[in-house]
Amino acid sequence: MTQAPGPRRAEGGFPVVGIIGGGQLARMSQPPAINLSITLSVLAESETASAALVTPHAPVGDHTDLEVVRAFARHVDVITFDHEHVPPQVISALIDDGVPVHPGPEALLHAQDKIVMRRRLTELGIPCPRWTAAQTAADVAAFGEEIGWPVIAKTPRGGYDGKGVRRISSPEEVTDWLELVGQDGPMREGVLLEEAVDFVRELAVMVGRSPSGQAATWPVVETVQTNSICTEVIAPAPGLDDDLATRIGEAALRIAGELGVTGVMAVELFEVRDGETGGAAYLVNELAMRPHNSGHWTIDGAVTSQFEQHLRAVLDLPLGDPSARQEWTVMANVLGGEHPDLYPTYRHLMARDPGLKIHLYGKGVRPGRKLGHVTVTGDGDLEALRERARHAADYLQGVIDE
């Protein structure tokens, strides 16, 4: 780890929050931290990591190296995470050292291991897709024959944005994964198989929970996926049945409480039709125990953003109001295109749409890479808001030039 002095603490007894991981989530925590006079310290992957560019104390180190993480933790009051990839044994060692860590390893494991997550949610009676952990080709064949092909195969650990996910129609399509079952690695317990859900749309809800047990949810949102990457979030989800929205919010609060989550958690869901009644229902797809892309709209669209709420939660401060500021908020993700220079786009976008909010993450341009997002808010015409957000994202990506 690059040697550096400890973070400079603000006068007045304000704490230092340590974030393991220097990605865009840590970067976007900096504005609310500044407003609250909270000092952030980031254990970054490199000197050019997104958060390292805006955080004065950002030593470089490997999040899997216990001694590196311990050295980092000596200078902070609480530890939290930019991602879920810190090994449980590293987190447990910090707790043994007396360092407050949020979320703790028992909760975080449910976001690190999809089989563990599926097993626990099933025990709690939370609606999920039908699933199994397959260890052999025969297991895969039996599951496919039981529920019908194709099925969704996932690596239990490490997958995101469509990585580690396959839509398969035979056991042969996961032979390489099955060969890794029983070995140390993402397939140690087996390959996760799930039914291919015939869903109406994808939804998500964010929940914040403090160590004292206070919890609050934001409105349920609709997420739009393109090639397995989220490209748009609409808050709140248009036309969502009020009863279903209530049930989803209650489920998120129950999951957070039962798993002992501290901080912010995203619950990603499928909206489906109940097979018996034909009414609206849901299935939980994924959990993420950190600020999440589906909650970026809260920066401009909610009274309290997910980033401020996460800081409040991990410090066990009273939580903020998660209510929406206006009737609609639309967020569009900006993906890398063919144009490496993004700053020249500002003049056109800001002149064309003064109400547009642009959030870029300080990343180098690479085709398909998430570089940032844009947000528009307003009342009334939702389609007009969506068009404004799409235009801005497309212009930043170089899809359009006017």
mmCIF file of C-alpha atoms in Angstrom:
data_model
loop_
_atom_site.group_PDB
_atom_site.id
_atom_site.type_symbol
_atom_site.label_atom_id
_atom_site.label_comp_id
_atom_site.label_asym_id
_atom_site.label_seq_id
_atom_site.Cartn_x
_atom_site.Cartn_y
_atom_site.Cartn_z
ATOM 1 C CA MET A 1 0.000 0.000 0.000
ATOM 2 C CA THR A 2 1.244 3.481 -0.833
ATOM 3 C CA GLN A 3 2.426 5.066 2.404
ATOM 4 C CA ALA A 4 0.486 8.199 3.332
ATOM 5 C CA PRO A 5 -0.331 10.068 6.521
ATOM 6 C CA GLY A 6 -3.726 9.527 8.074
ATOM 7 C CA PRO A 7 -6.694 11.524 6.834
ATOM 8 C CA ARG A 8 -7.034 15.073 8.068
ATOM 9 C CA ARG A 9 -9.924 15.241 10.520
ATOM 10 C CA ALA A 10 -12.270 18.192 10.618
ATOM 11 C CA GLU A 11 -12.380 20.162 13.863
ATOM 12 C CA GLY A 12 -15.427 19.725 16.030
ATOM 13 C CA GLY A 13 -15.377 15.979 16.671
ATOM 14 C CA PHE A 14 -16.500 14.917 13.204
ATOM 15 C CA PRO A 15 -15.700 11.310 12.247
ATOM 16 C CA VAL A 16 -13.670 9.752 9.455
ATOM 17 C CA VAL A 17 -15.473 7.196 7.297
ATOM 18 C CA GLY A 18 -13.257 4.667 5.551
ATOM 19 C CA ILE A 19 -14.498 3.263 2.234
ATOM 20 C CA ILE A 20 -12.860 0.142 0.837
ATOM 21 C CA GLY A 21 -12.840 0.545 -2.937
ATOM 22 C CA GLY A 22 -12.241 3.685 -4.963
ATOM 23 C CA GLY A 23 -15.029 3.453 -7.530
ATOM 24 C CA GLN A 24 -17.760 5.858 -8.482
ATOM 25 C CA LEU A 25 -19.902 4.992 -5.462
ATOM 26 C CA ALA A 26 -17.183 6.234 -3.116
ATOM 27 C CA ARG A 27 -16.744 9.267 -5.372
ATOM 28 C CA MET A 28 -20.421 10.201 -5.166
ATOM 29 C CA SER A 29 -20.305 9.966 -1.361
ATOM 30 C CA GLN A 30 -17.935 12.932 -1.257
ATOM 31 C CA PRO A 31 -20.507 15.779 -1.723
ATOM 32 C CA PRO A 32 -22.775 14.745 1.172
ATOM 33 C CA ALA A 33 -19.708 14.026 3.309
ATOM 34 C CA ILE A 34 -18.460 17.565 2.673
ATOM 35 C CA ASN A 35 -21.862 19.006 3.600
ATOM 36 C CA LEU A 36 -21.845 17.072 6.874
ATOM 37 C CA SER A 37 -18.164 17.870 7.578
ATOM 38 C CA ILE A 38 -17.416 14.145 7.543
ATOM 39 C CA THR A 39 -13.970 13.154 6.282
ATOM 40 C CA LEU A 40 -13.760 10.312 3.773
ATOM 41 C CA SER A 41 -10.755 8.053 3.406
ATOM 42 C CA VAL A 42 -10.689 5.655 0.454
ATOM 43 C CA LEU A 43 -8.644 2.482 -0.032
ATOM 44 C CA ALA A 44 -8.285 2.779 -3.797
ATOM 45 C CA GLU A 45 -7.304 0.291 -6.475
ATOM 46 C CA SER A 46 -5.021 2.830 -8.131
ATOM 47 C CA GLU A 47 -4.048 6.485 -7.962
ATOM 48 C CA THR A 48 -6.398 7.162 -10.884
ATOM 49 C CA ALA A 49 -9.419 5.375 -9.390
ATOM 50 C CA SER A 50 -12.612 7.389 -9.626
ATOM 51 C CA ALA A 51 -12.824 8.292 -5.926
ATOM 52 C CA ALA A 52 -9.062 8.812 -5.557
ATOM 53 C CA LEU A 53 -9.298 11.773 -7.932
ATOM 54 C CA VAL A 54 -11.553 13.708 -5.522
ATOM 55 C CA THR A 55 -10.584 12.336 -2.083
ATOM 56 C CA PRO A 56 -7.508 13.868 -0.387
ATOM 57 C CA HIS A 57 -6.687 10.682 1.534
ATOM 58 C CA ALA A 58 -6.768 7.755 -0.887
ATOM 59 C CA PRO A 59 -3.953 5.250 -0.260
ATOM 60 C CA VAL A 60 -3.582 2.552 -2.893
ATOM 61 C CA GLY A 61 -3.937 -1.035 -1.712
ATOM 62 C CA ASP A 62 -5.401 -4.484 -2.289
ATOM 63 C CA HIS A 63 -8.741 -5.034 -0.528
ATOM 64 C CA THR A 64 -7.961 -8.764 -0.158
ATOM 65 C CA ASP A 65 -4.715 -8.126 1.788
ATOM 66 C CA LEU A 66 -5.573 -8.212 5.488
ATOM 67 C CA GLU A 67 -2.544 -6.247 6.668
ATOM 68 C CA VAL A 68 -3.127 -3.554 4.055
ATOM 69 C CA VAL A 69 -6.755 -3.227 5.116
ATOM 70 C CA ARG A 70 -5.798 -3.214 8.794
ATOM 71 C CA ALA A 71 -3.298 -0.404 8.204
ATOM 72 C CA PHE A 72 -5.986 1.574 6.394
ATOM 73 C CA ALA A 73 -8.532 0.968 9.167
ATOM 74 C CA ARG A 74 -6.261 2.387 11.891
ATOM 75 C CA HIS A 75 -6.997 5.923 10.718
ATOM 76 C CA VAL A 76 -10.802 5.752 10.470
ATOM 77 C CA ASP A 77 -13.808 5.552 12.792
ATOM 78 C CA VAL A 78 -15.947 3.198 10.705
ATOM 79 C CA ILE A 79 -15.469 1.050 7.597
ATOM 80 C CA THR A 80 -17.907 0.608 4.721
ATOM 81 C CA PHE A 81 -17.629 -0.565 1.121
ATOM 82 C CA ASP A 82 -17.723 0.615 -2.486
ATOM 83 C CA HIS A 83 -18.233 -3.007 -3.629
ATOM 84 C CA GLU A 84 -19.017 -6.464 -2.193
ATOM 85 C CA HIS A 85 -15.722 -8.185 -3.001
ATOM 86 C CA VAL A 86 -13.869 -7.822 0.315
ATOM 87 C CA PRO A 87 -13.309 -11.355 1.688
ATOM 88 C CA PRO A 88 -15.428 -12.219 4.760
ATOM 89 C CA GLN A 89 -12.323 -13.214 6.723
ATOM 90 C CA VAL A 90 -10.852 -9.744 6.210
ATOM 91 C CA ILE A 91 -14.041 -8.104 7.463
ATOM 92 C CA SER A 92 -14.230 -10.456 10.464
ATOM 93 C CA ALA A 93 -10.612 -9.647 11.374
ATOM 94 C CA LEU A 94 -11.427 -5.926 11.408
ATOM 95 C CA ILE A 95 -14.359 -6.547 13.712
ATOM 96 C CA ASP A 96 -12.113 -8.594 15.996
ATOM 97 C CA ASP A 97 -9.780 -5.578 16.031
ATOM 98 C CA GLY A 98 -12.660 -3.445 17.322
ATOM 99 C CA VAL A 99 -13.337 -1.578 14.072
ATOM 100 C CA PRO A 100 -17.030 -0.865 13.371
ATOM 101 C CA VAL A 101 -17.842 -2.346 9.925
ATOM 102 C CA HIS A 102 -21.114 -1.742 8.055
ATOM 103 C CA PRO A 103 -22.565 -3.902 6.691
ATOM 104 C CA GLY A 104 -21.063 -6.732 8.707
ATOM 105 C CA PRO A 105 -19.805 -9.988 7.164
ATOM 106 C CA GLU A 106 -22.923 -12.020 8.021
ATOM 107 C CA ALA A 107 -25.156 -9.582 6.141
ATOM 108 C CA LEU A 108 -22.728 -8.866 3.307
ATOM 109 C CA LEU A 109 -22.350 -12.569 2.528
ATOM 110 C CA HIS A 110 -25.891 -12.517 1.116
ATOM 111 C CA ALA A 111 -24.784 -10.010 -1.516
ATOM 112 C CA GLN A 112 -21.487 -11.820 -2.156
ATOM 113 C CA ASP A 113 -22.909 -15.317 -2.667
ATOM 114 C CA LYS A 114 -26.109 -15.768 -4.661
ATOM 115 C CA ILE A 115 -26.688 -19.312 -3.406
ATOM 116 C CA VAL A 116 -26.515 -18.125 0.200
ATOM 117 C CA MET A 117 -28.894 -15.297 -0.706
ATOM 118 C CA ARG A 118 -31.393 -17.582 -2.460
ATOM 119 C CA ARG A 119 -31.342 -20.070 0.414
ATOM 120 C CA ARG A 120 -31.972 -17.407 3.066
ATOM 121 C CA LEU A 121 -34.700 -15.567 1.157
ATOM 122 C CA THR A 122 -36.461 -18.876 0.540
ATOM 123 C CA GLU A 123 -36.314 -19.631 4.268
ATOM 124 C CA LEU A 124 -37.879 -16.226 4.949
ATOM 125 C CA GLY A 125 -40.703 -16.869 2.501
ATOM 126 C CA ILE A 126 -39.639 -14.012 0.202
ATOM 127 C CA PRO A 127 -40.859 -14.701 -3.379
ATOM 128 C CA CYS A 128 -37.937 -15.718 -5.614
ATOM 129 C CA PRO A 129 -37.546 -17.450 -8.979
ATOM 130 C CA ARG A 130 -37.449 -21.245 -8.704
ATOM 131 C CA TRP A 131 -33.826 -22.212 -8.233
ATOM 132 C CA THR A 132 -31.307 -24.910 -7.389
ATOM 133 C CA ALA A 133 -27.566 -25.284 -6.844
ATOM 134 C CA ALA A 134 -26.302 -27.728 -9.495
ATOM 135 C CA GLN A 135 -23.133 -29.688 -8.942
ATOM 136 C CA THR A 136 -23.301 -32.078 -11.882
ATOM 137 C CA ALA A 137 -24.580 -32.192 -15.453
ATOM 138 C CA ALA A 138 -27.315 -34.508 -14.216
ATOM 139 C CA ASP A 139 -28.444 -31.818 -11.759
ATOM 140 C CA VAL A 140 -28.635 -29.296 -14.596
ATOM 141 C CA ALA A 141 -30.588 -31.681 -16.806
ATOM 142 C CA ALA A 142 -33.027 -32.542 -14.024
ATOM 143 C CA PHE A 143 -33.739 -28.870 -13.236
ATOM 144 C CA GLY A 144 -34.246 -27.997 -16.905
ATOM 145 C CA GLU A 145 -36.617 -30.901 -17.399
ATOM 146 C CA GLU A 146 -38.566 -29.997 -14.256
ATOM 147 C CA ILE A 147 -39.200 -26.312 -14.985
ATOM 148 C CA GLY A 148 -38.602 -26.170 -18.748
ATOM 149 C CA TRP A 149 -35.749 -24.894 -20.882
ATOM 150 C CA PRO A 150 -34.112 -22.470 -21.179
ATOM 151 C CA VAL A 151 -32.874 -21.765 -17.651
ATOM 152 C CA ILE A 152 -30.633 -19.044 -16.264
ATOM 153 C CA ALA A 153 -27.208 -20.153 -15.001
ATOM 154 C CA LYS A 154 -25.203 -17.861 -12.727
ATOM 155 C CA THR A 155 -21.841 -17.925 -11.020
ATOM 156 C CA PRO A 156 -22.701 -17.600 -7.316
ATOM 157 C CA ARG A 157 -19.925 -15.075 -6.747
ATOM 158 C CA GLY A 158 -18.444 -12.215 -8.721
ATOM 159 C CA GLY A 159 -21.023 -11.568 -11.439
ATOM 160 C CA TYR A 160 -22.430 -8.126 -12.282
ATOM 161 C CA ASP A 161 -23.888 -6.220 -15.265
ATOM 162 C CA GLY A 162 -24.654 -9.482 -17.042
ATOM 163 C CA LYS A 163 -21.225 -10.994 -16.384
ATOM 164 C CA GLY A 164 -21.366 -14.500 -14.909
ATOM 165 C CA VAL A 165 -24.864 -15.088 -16.320
ATOM 166 C CA ARG A 166 -25.829 -17.474 -19.129
ATOM 167 C CA ARG A 167 -29.157 -18.435 -20.667
ATOM 168 C CA ILE A 168 -28.756 -22.143 -21.339
ATOM 169 C CA SER A 169 -30.731 -24.908 -23.040
ATOM 170 C CA SER A 170 -28.548 -27.890 -22.100
ATOM 171 C CA PRO A 171 -26.001 -28.989 -19.465
ATOM 172 C CA GLU A 172 -23.211 -28.816 -22.072
ATOM 173 C CA GLU A 173 -23.417 -25.025 -22.035
ATOM 174 C CA VAL A 174 -22.054 -24.890 -18.466
ATOM 175 C CA THR A 175 -19.556 -27.760 -18.641
ATOM 176 C CA ASP A 176 -16.680 -25.365 -17.947
ATOM 177 C CA TRP A 177 -18.402 -24.027 -14.833
ATOM 178 C CA LEU A 178 -19.301 -27.495 -13.537
ATOM 179 C CA GLU A 179 -15.622 -28.470 -13.744
ATOM 180 C CA LEU A 180 -14.922 -25.811 -11.088
ATOM 181 C CA VAL A 181 -17.498 -27.075 -8.573
ATOM 182 C CA GLY A 182 -15.878 -28.075 -5.289
ATOM 183 C CA GLN A 183 -12.756 -26.004 -5.918
ATOM 184 C CA ASP A 184 -11.953 -22.717 -4.209
ATOM 185 C CA GLY A 185 -13.589 -20.044 -6.294
ATOM 186 C CA PRO A 186 -16.975 -18.753 -7.444
ATOM 187 C CA MET A 187 -18.456 -22.224 -8.134
ATOM 188 C CA ARG A 188 -17.342 -23.921 -4.944
ATOM 189 C CA GLU A 189 -20.895 -24.875 -3.870
ATOM 190 C CA GLY A 190 -22.266 -25.363 -7.362
ATOM 191 C CA VAL A 191 -23.704 -23.424 -10.264
ATOM 192 C CA LEU A 192 -26.818 -21.424 -9.427
ATOM 193 C CA LEU A 193 -29.704 -22.294 -11.750
ATOM 194 C CA GLU A 194 -32.901 -20.237 -11.890
ATOM 195 C CA GLU A 195 -36.038 -20.343 -13.960
ATOM 196 C CA ALA A 196 -36.144 -17.930 -16.891
ATOM 197 C CA VAL A 197 -38.789 -15.570 -15.507
ATOM 198 C CA ASP A 198 -41.478 -14.272 -17.855
ATOM 199 C CA PHE A 199 -41.597 -10.841 -16.255
ATOM 200 C CA VAL A 200 -43.600 -7.716 -17.020
ATOM 201 C CA ARG A 201 -40.696 -5.385 -16.202
ATOM 202 C CA GLU A 202 -37.773 -4.992 -13.810
ATOM 203 C CA LEU A 203 -38.099 -2.990 -10.606
ATOM 204 C CA ALA A 204 -35.849 -1.981 -7.734
ATOM 205 C CA VAL A 205 -36.199 -0.481 -4.291
ATOM 206 C CA MET A 206 -33.559 1.034 -2.037
ATOM 207 C CA VAL A 207 -33.665 0.698 1.737
ATOM 208 C CA GLY A 208 -31.457 2.315 4.365
ATOM 209 C CA ARG A 209 -31.031 0.787 7.822
ATOM 210 C CA SER A 210 -28.964 1.914 10.802
ATOM 211 C CA PRO A 211 -27.320 -0.207 13.525
ATOM 212 C CA SER A 212 -30.056 1.023 15.882
ATOM 213 C CA GLY A 213 -32.642 -0.582 13.601
ATOM 214 C CA GLN A 214 -34.175 2.565 12.084
ATOM 215 C CA ALA A 215 -35.028 1.920 8.449
ATOM 216 C CA ALA A 216 -36.569 3.759 5.504
ATOM 217 C CA THR A 217 -37.277 3.020 1.849
ATOM 218 C CA TRP A 218 -37.347 5.190 -1.256
ATOM 219 C CA PRO A 219 -40.134 4.819 -3.861
ATOM 220 C CA VAL A 220 -40.043 1.672 -5.988
ATOM 221 C CA VAL A 221 -38.474 2.415 -9.394
ATOM 222 C CA GLU A 222 -38.554 0.837 -12.830
ATOM 223 C CA THR A 223 -35.193 -0.132 -14.312
ATOM 224 C CA VAL A 224 -34.656 -0.542 -18.044
ATOM 225 C CA GLN A 225 -31.920 -2.949 -19.164
ATOM 226 C CA THR A 226 -30.099 -2.931 -22.511
ATOM 227 C CA ASN A 227 -27.787 -5.905 -23.174
ATOM 228 C CA SER A 228 -27.899 -6.745 -19.444
ATOM 229 C CA ILE A 229 -26.778 -3.222 -18.445
ATOM 230 C CA CYS A 230 -29.119 -0.767 -16.750
ATOM 231 C CA THR A 231 -29.606 2.198 -19.093
ATOM 232 C CA GLU A 232 -32.573 4.003 -17.506
ATOM 233 C CA VAL A 233 -34.296 4.349 -14.129
ATOM 234 C CA ILE A 234 -37.764 5.881 -13.720
ATOM 235 C CA ALA A 235 -38.810 7.002 -10.240
ATOM 236 C CA PRO A 236 -41.389 6.099 -9.172
ATOM 237 C CA ALA A 237 -42.196 3.094 -11.364
ATOM 238 C CA PRO A 238 -45.031 4.354 -13.588
ATOM 239 C CA GLY A 239 -48.394 2.647 -13.206
ATOM 240 C CA LEU A 240 -47.231 0.423 -10.358
ATOM 241 C CA ASP A 241 -50.101 -1.038 -8.362
ATOM 242 C CA ASP A 242 -50.210 0.684 -4.955
ATOM 243 C CA ASP A 243 -50.658 -2.603 -3.109
ATOM 244 C CA LEU A 244 -47.699 -4.155 -4.911
ATOM 245 C CA ALA A 245 -45.538 -1.112 -4.142
ATOM 246 C CA THR A 246 -46.440 -1.453 -0.472
ATOM 247 C CA ARG A 247 -45.651 -5.175 -0.442
ATOM 248 C CA ILE A 248 -42.292 -4.578 -2.118
ATOM 249 C CA GLY A 249 -41.372 -1.891 0.394
ATOM 250 C CA GLU A 250 -42.372 -4.148 3.285
ATOM 251 C CA ALA A 251 -40.312 -7.005 1.827
ATOM 252 C CA ALA A 252 -37.239 -4.775 1.503
ATOM 253 C CA LEU A 253 -37.566 -3.652 5.103
ATOM 254 C CA ARG A 254 -38.010 -7.261 6.257
ATOM 255 C CA ILE A 255 -34.977 -8.469 4.299
ATOM 256 C CA ALA A 256 -32.832 -5.667 5.737
ATOM 257 C CA GLY A 257 -33.972 -6.452 9.268
ATOM 258 C CA GLU A 258 -33.712 -10.246 9.049
ATOM 259 C CA LEU A 259 -30.230 -10.118 7.472
ATOM 260 C CA GLY A 260 -28.978 -7.422 9.842
ATOM 261 C CA VAL A 261 -28.123 -4.993 7.054
ATOM 262 C CA THR A 262 -26.548 -1.692 8.092
ATOM 263 C CA GLY A 263 -26.171 0.982 5.455
ATOM 264 C CA VAL A 264 -28.002 1.139 2.144
ATOM 265 C CA MET A 265 -29.243 -1.923 0.259
ATOM 266 C CA ALA A 266 -30.761 -2.346 -3.202
ATOM 267 C CA VAL A 267 -33.365 -5.028 -3.839
ATOM 268 C CA GLU A 268 -33.740 -5.784 -7.549
ATOM 269 C CA LEU A 269 -37.006 -7.433 -8.569
ATOM 270 C CA PHE A 270 -39.147 -8.751 -11.389
ATOM 271 C CA GLU A 271 -42.747 -7.624 -11.662
ATOM 272 C CA VAL A 272 -44.764 -10.690 -12.713
ATOM 273 C CA ARG A 273 -48.351 -11.845 -12.991
ATOM 274 C CA ASP A 274 -49.648 -14.143 -10.290
ATOM 275 C CA GLY A 275 -50.298 -17.506 -11.922
ATOM 276 C CA GLU A 276 -53.513 -18.070 -9.957
ATOM 277 C CA THR A 277 -55.117 -14.624 -9.749
ATOM 278 C CA GLY A 278 -53.502 -12.841 -12.673
ATOM 279 C CA GLY A 279 -52.775 -9.922 -10.357
ATOM 280 C CA ALA A 280 -49.496 -8.068 -9.964
ATOM 281 C CA ALA A 281 -46.762 -9.856 -8.016
ATOM 282 C CA TYR A 282 -42.986 -9.747 -7.612
ATOM 283 C CA LEU A 283 -39.923 -11.982 -7.427
ATOM 284 C CA VAL A 284 -36.634 -10.867 -5.862
ATOM 285 C CA ASN A 285 -33.758 -11.121 -8.319
ATOM 286 C CA GLU A 286 -30.640 -9.674 -6.650
ATOM 287 C CA LEU A 287 -29.404 -7.863 -3.529
ATOM 288 C CA ALA A 288 -26.648 -5.232 -3.357
ATOM 289 C CA MET A 289 -25.534 -3.939 0.056
ATOM 290 C CA ARG A 290 -24.180 -0.543 -0.920
ATOM 291 C CA PRO A 291 -25.352 2.509 -2.825
ATOM 292 C CA HIS A 292 -26.535 1.192 -6.168
ATOM 293 C CA ASN A 293 -27.049 2.353 -9.736
ATOM 294 C CA SER A 294 -30.819 2.041 -9.344
ATOM 295 C CA GLY A 295 -30.616 4.650 -6.566
ATOM 296 C CA HIS A 296 -28.514 7.290 -8.333
ATOM 297 C CA TRP A 297 -31.724 9.179 -9.161
ATOM 298 C CA THR A 298 -31.973 10.110 -5.468
ATOM 299 C CA ILE A 299 -29.103 12.618 -5.760
ATOM 300 C CA ASP A 300 -31.358 15.059 -7.597
ATOM 301 C CA GLY A 301 -34.780 13.489 -7.101
ATOM 302 C CA ALA A 302 -35.119 12.738 -3.371
ATOM 303 C CA VAL A 303 -35.011 14.807 -0.195
ATOM 304 C CA THR A 304 -32.160 12.575 1.033
ATOM 305 C CA SER A 305 -29.880 10.855 -1.458
ATOM 306 C CA GLN A 306 -28.791 7.249 -1.061
ATOM 307 C CA PHE A 307 -25.228 8.463 -0.491
ATOM 308 C CA GLU A 308 -26.116 10.780 2.383
ATOM 309 C CA GLN A 309 -28.371 8.079 3.813
ATOM 310 C CA HIS A 310 -25.571 5.531 3.648
ATOM 311 C CA LEU A 311 -23.261 7.846 5.591
ATOM 312 C CA ARG A 312 -25.971 8.532 8.154
ATOM 313 C CA ALA A 313 -26.680 4.827 8.519
ATOM 314 C CA VAL A 314 -23.101 3.611 8.963
ATOM 315 C CA LEU A 315 -22.532 6.356 11.567
ATOM 316 C CA ASP A 316 -25.816 5.426 13.309
ATOM 317 C CA LEU A 317 -27.218 8.912 12.818
ATOM 318 C CA PRO A 318 -30.978 9.459 12.405
ATOM 319 C CA LEU A 319 -31.972 8.683 8.829
ATOM 320 C CA GLY A 320 -33.138 11.328 6.378
ATOM 321 C CA ASP A 321 -36.399 11.711 4.481
ATOM 322 C CA PRO A 322 -36.390 9.463 1.365
ATOM 323 C CA SER A 323 -39.409 11.149 -0.265
ATOM 324 C CA ALA A 324 -39.314 12.220 -3.907
ATOM 325 C CA ARG A 325 -38.966 15.950 -4.547
ATOM 326 C CA GLN A 326 -41.116 15.982 -7.687
ATOM 327 C CA GLU A 327 -43.605 13.733 -9.412
ATOM 328 C CA TRP A 328 -41.004 12.114 -11.704
ATOM 329 C CA THR A 329 -37.277 11.624 -11.865
ATOM 330 C CA VAL A 330 -35.633 9.974 -14.871
ATOM 331 C CA MET A 331 -32.012 8.867 -14.813
ATOM 332 C CA ALA A 332 -30.145 7.660 -17.894
ATOM 333 C CA ASN A 333 -26.758 5.983 -17.668
ATOM 334 C CA VAL A 334 -23.957 7.273 -19.875
ATOM 335 C CA LEU A 335 -21.932 4.489 -21.481
ATOM 336 C CA GLY A 336 -18.611 4.875 -23.231
ATOM 337 C CA GLY A 337 -18.743 5.436 -26.977
ATOM 338 C CA GLU A 338 -16.265 6.351 -29.675
ATOM 339 C CA HIS A 339 -15.503 9.901 -28.482
ATOM 340 C CA PRO A 340 -12.841 10.140 -25.721
ATOM 341 C CA ASP A 341 -13.486 13.814 -24.832
ATOM 342 C CA LEU A 342 -16.708 14.411 -22.913
ATOM 343 C CA TYR A 343 -16.197 17.956 -21.667
ATOM 344 C CA PRO A 344 -16.884 19.568 -25.091
ATOM 345 C CA THR A 345 -20.431 18.158 -24.932
ATOM 346 C CA TYR A 346 -21.294 20.329 -21.927
ATOM 347 C CA ARG A 347 -21.833 23.555 -23.874
ATOM 348 C CA HIS A 348 -24.519 22.015 -26.102
ATOM 349 C CA LEU A 349 -26.253 20.056 -23.340
ATOM 350 C CA MET A 350 -26.328 22.857 -20.802
ATOM 351 C CA ALA A 351 -27.591 25.374 -23.349
ATOM 352 C CA ARG A 352 -30.237 22.997 -24.693
ATOM 353 C CA ASP A 353 -31.508 21.846 -21.273
ATOM 354 C CA PRO A 354 -30.663 24.085 -18.275
ATOM 355 C CA GLY A 355 -32.572 21.738 -15.954
ATOM 356 C CA LEU A 356 -30.411 18.731 -16.841
ATOM 357 C CA LYS A 357 -28.074 17.370 -14.157
ATOM 358 C CA ILE A 358 -24.859 15.696 -15.362
ATOM 359 C CA HIS A 359 -22.853 13.341 -13.156
ATOM 360 C CA LEU A 360 -19.629 11.929 -14.608
ATOM 361 C CA TYR A 361 -17.338 9.625 -12.644
ATOM 362 C CA GLY A 362 -13.855 10.621 -13.790
ATOM 363 C CA LYS A 363 -13.337 7.414 -15.779
ATOM 364 C CA GLY A 364 -11.513 6.999 -19.040
ATOM 365 C CA VAL A 365 -13.755 6.335 -22.020
ATOM 366 C CA ARG A 366 -14.122 2.721 -23.111
ATOM 367 C CA PRO A 367 -16.990 1.431 -25.266
ATOM 368 C CA GLY A 368 -19.780 0.103 -23.049
ATOM 369 C CA ARG A 369 -18.221 1.306 -19.788
ATOM 370 C CA LYS A 370 -20.457 3.204 -17.340
ATOM 371 C CA LEU A 371 -19.018 6.712 -17.345
ATOM 372 C CA GLY A 372 -21.759 8.535 -15.490
ATOM 373 C CA HIS A 373 -25.431 9.398 -15.574
ATOM 374 C CA VAL A 374 -27.782 12.263 -16.318
ATOM 375 C CA THR A 375 -30.950 13.141 -14.424
ATOM 376 C CA VAL A 376 -34.051 15.203 -15.144
ATOM 377 C CA THR A 377 -36.939 15.859 -12.764
ATOM 378 C CA GLY A 378 -40.387 17.340 -13.179
ATOM 379 C CA ASP A 379 -44.140 16.984 -13.006
ATOM 380 C CA GLY A 380 -46.615 15.942 -15.665
ATOM 381 C CA ASP A 381 -45.252 14.650 -18.981
ATOM 382 C CA LEU A 382 -43.115 11.608 -18.179
ATOM 383 C CA GLU A 383 -42.315 10.825 -21.815
ATOM 384 C CA ALA A 384 -40.935 14.331 -22.321
ATOM 385 C CA LEU A 385 -38.635 13.808 -19.326
ATOM 386 C CA ARG A 386 -37.489 10.443 -20.676
ATOM 387 C CA GLU A 387 -36.718 12.006 -24.043
ATOM 388 C CA ARG A 388 -34.633 14.750 -22.407
ATOM 389 C CA ALA A 389 -32.610 12.170 -20.458
ATOM 390 C CA ARG A 390 -32.136 9.907 -23.491
ATOM 391 C CA HIS A 391 -31.023 12.811 -25.675
ATOM 392 C CA ALA A 392 -28.393 13.893 -23.143
ATOM 393 C CA ALA A 393 -27.036 10.370 -22.651
ATOM 394 C CA ASP A 394 -26.924 9.737 -26.411
ATOM 395 C CA TYR A 395 -25.168 13.056 -27.047
ATOM 396 C CA LEU A 396 -22.543 12.329 -24.391
ATOM 397 C CA GLN A 397 -21.989 8.897 -25.908
ATOM 398 C CA GLY A 398 -21.682 10.261 -29.440
ATOM 399 C CA VAL A 399 -24.767 8.390 -30.675
ATOM 400 C CA ILE A 400 -26.197 11.714 -31.898
ATOM 401 C CA ASP A 401 -24.492 15.028 -32.680
ATOM 402 C CA GLU A 402 -27.320 17.564 -32.355
#
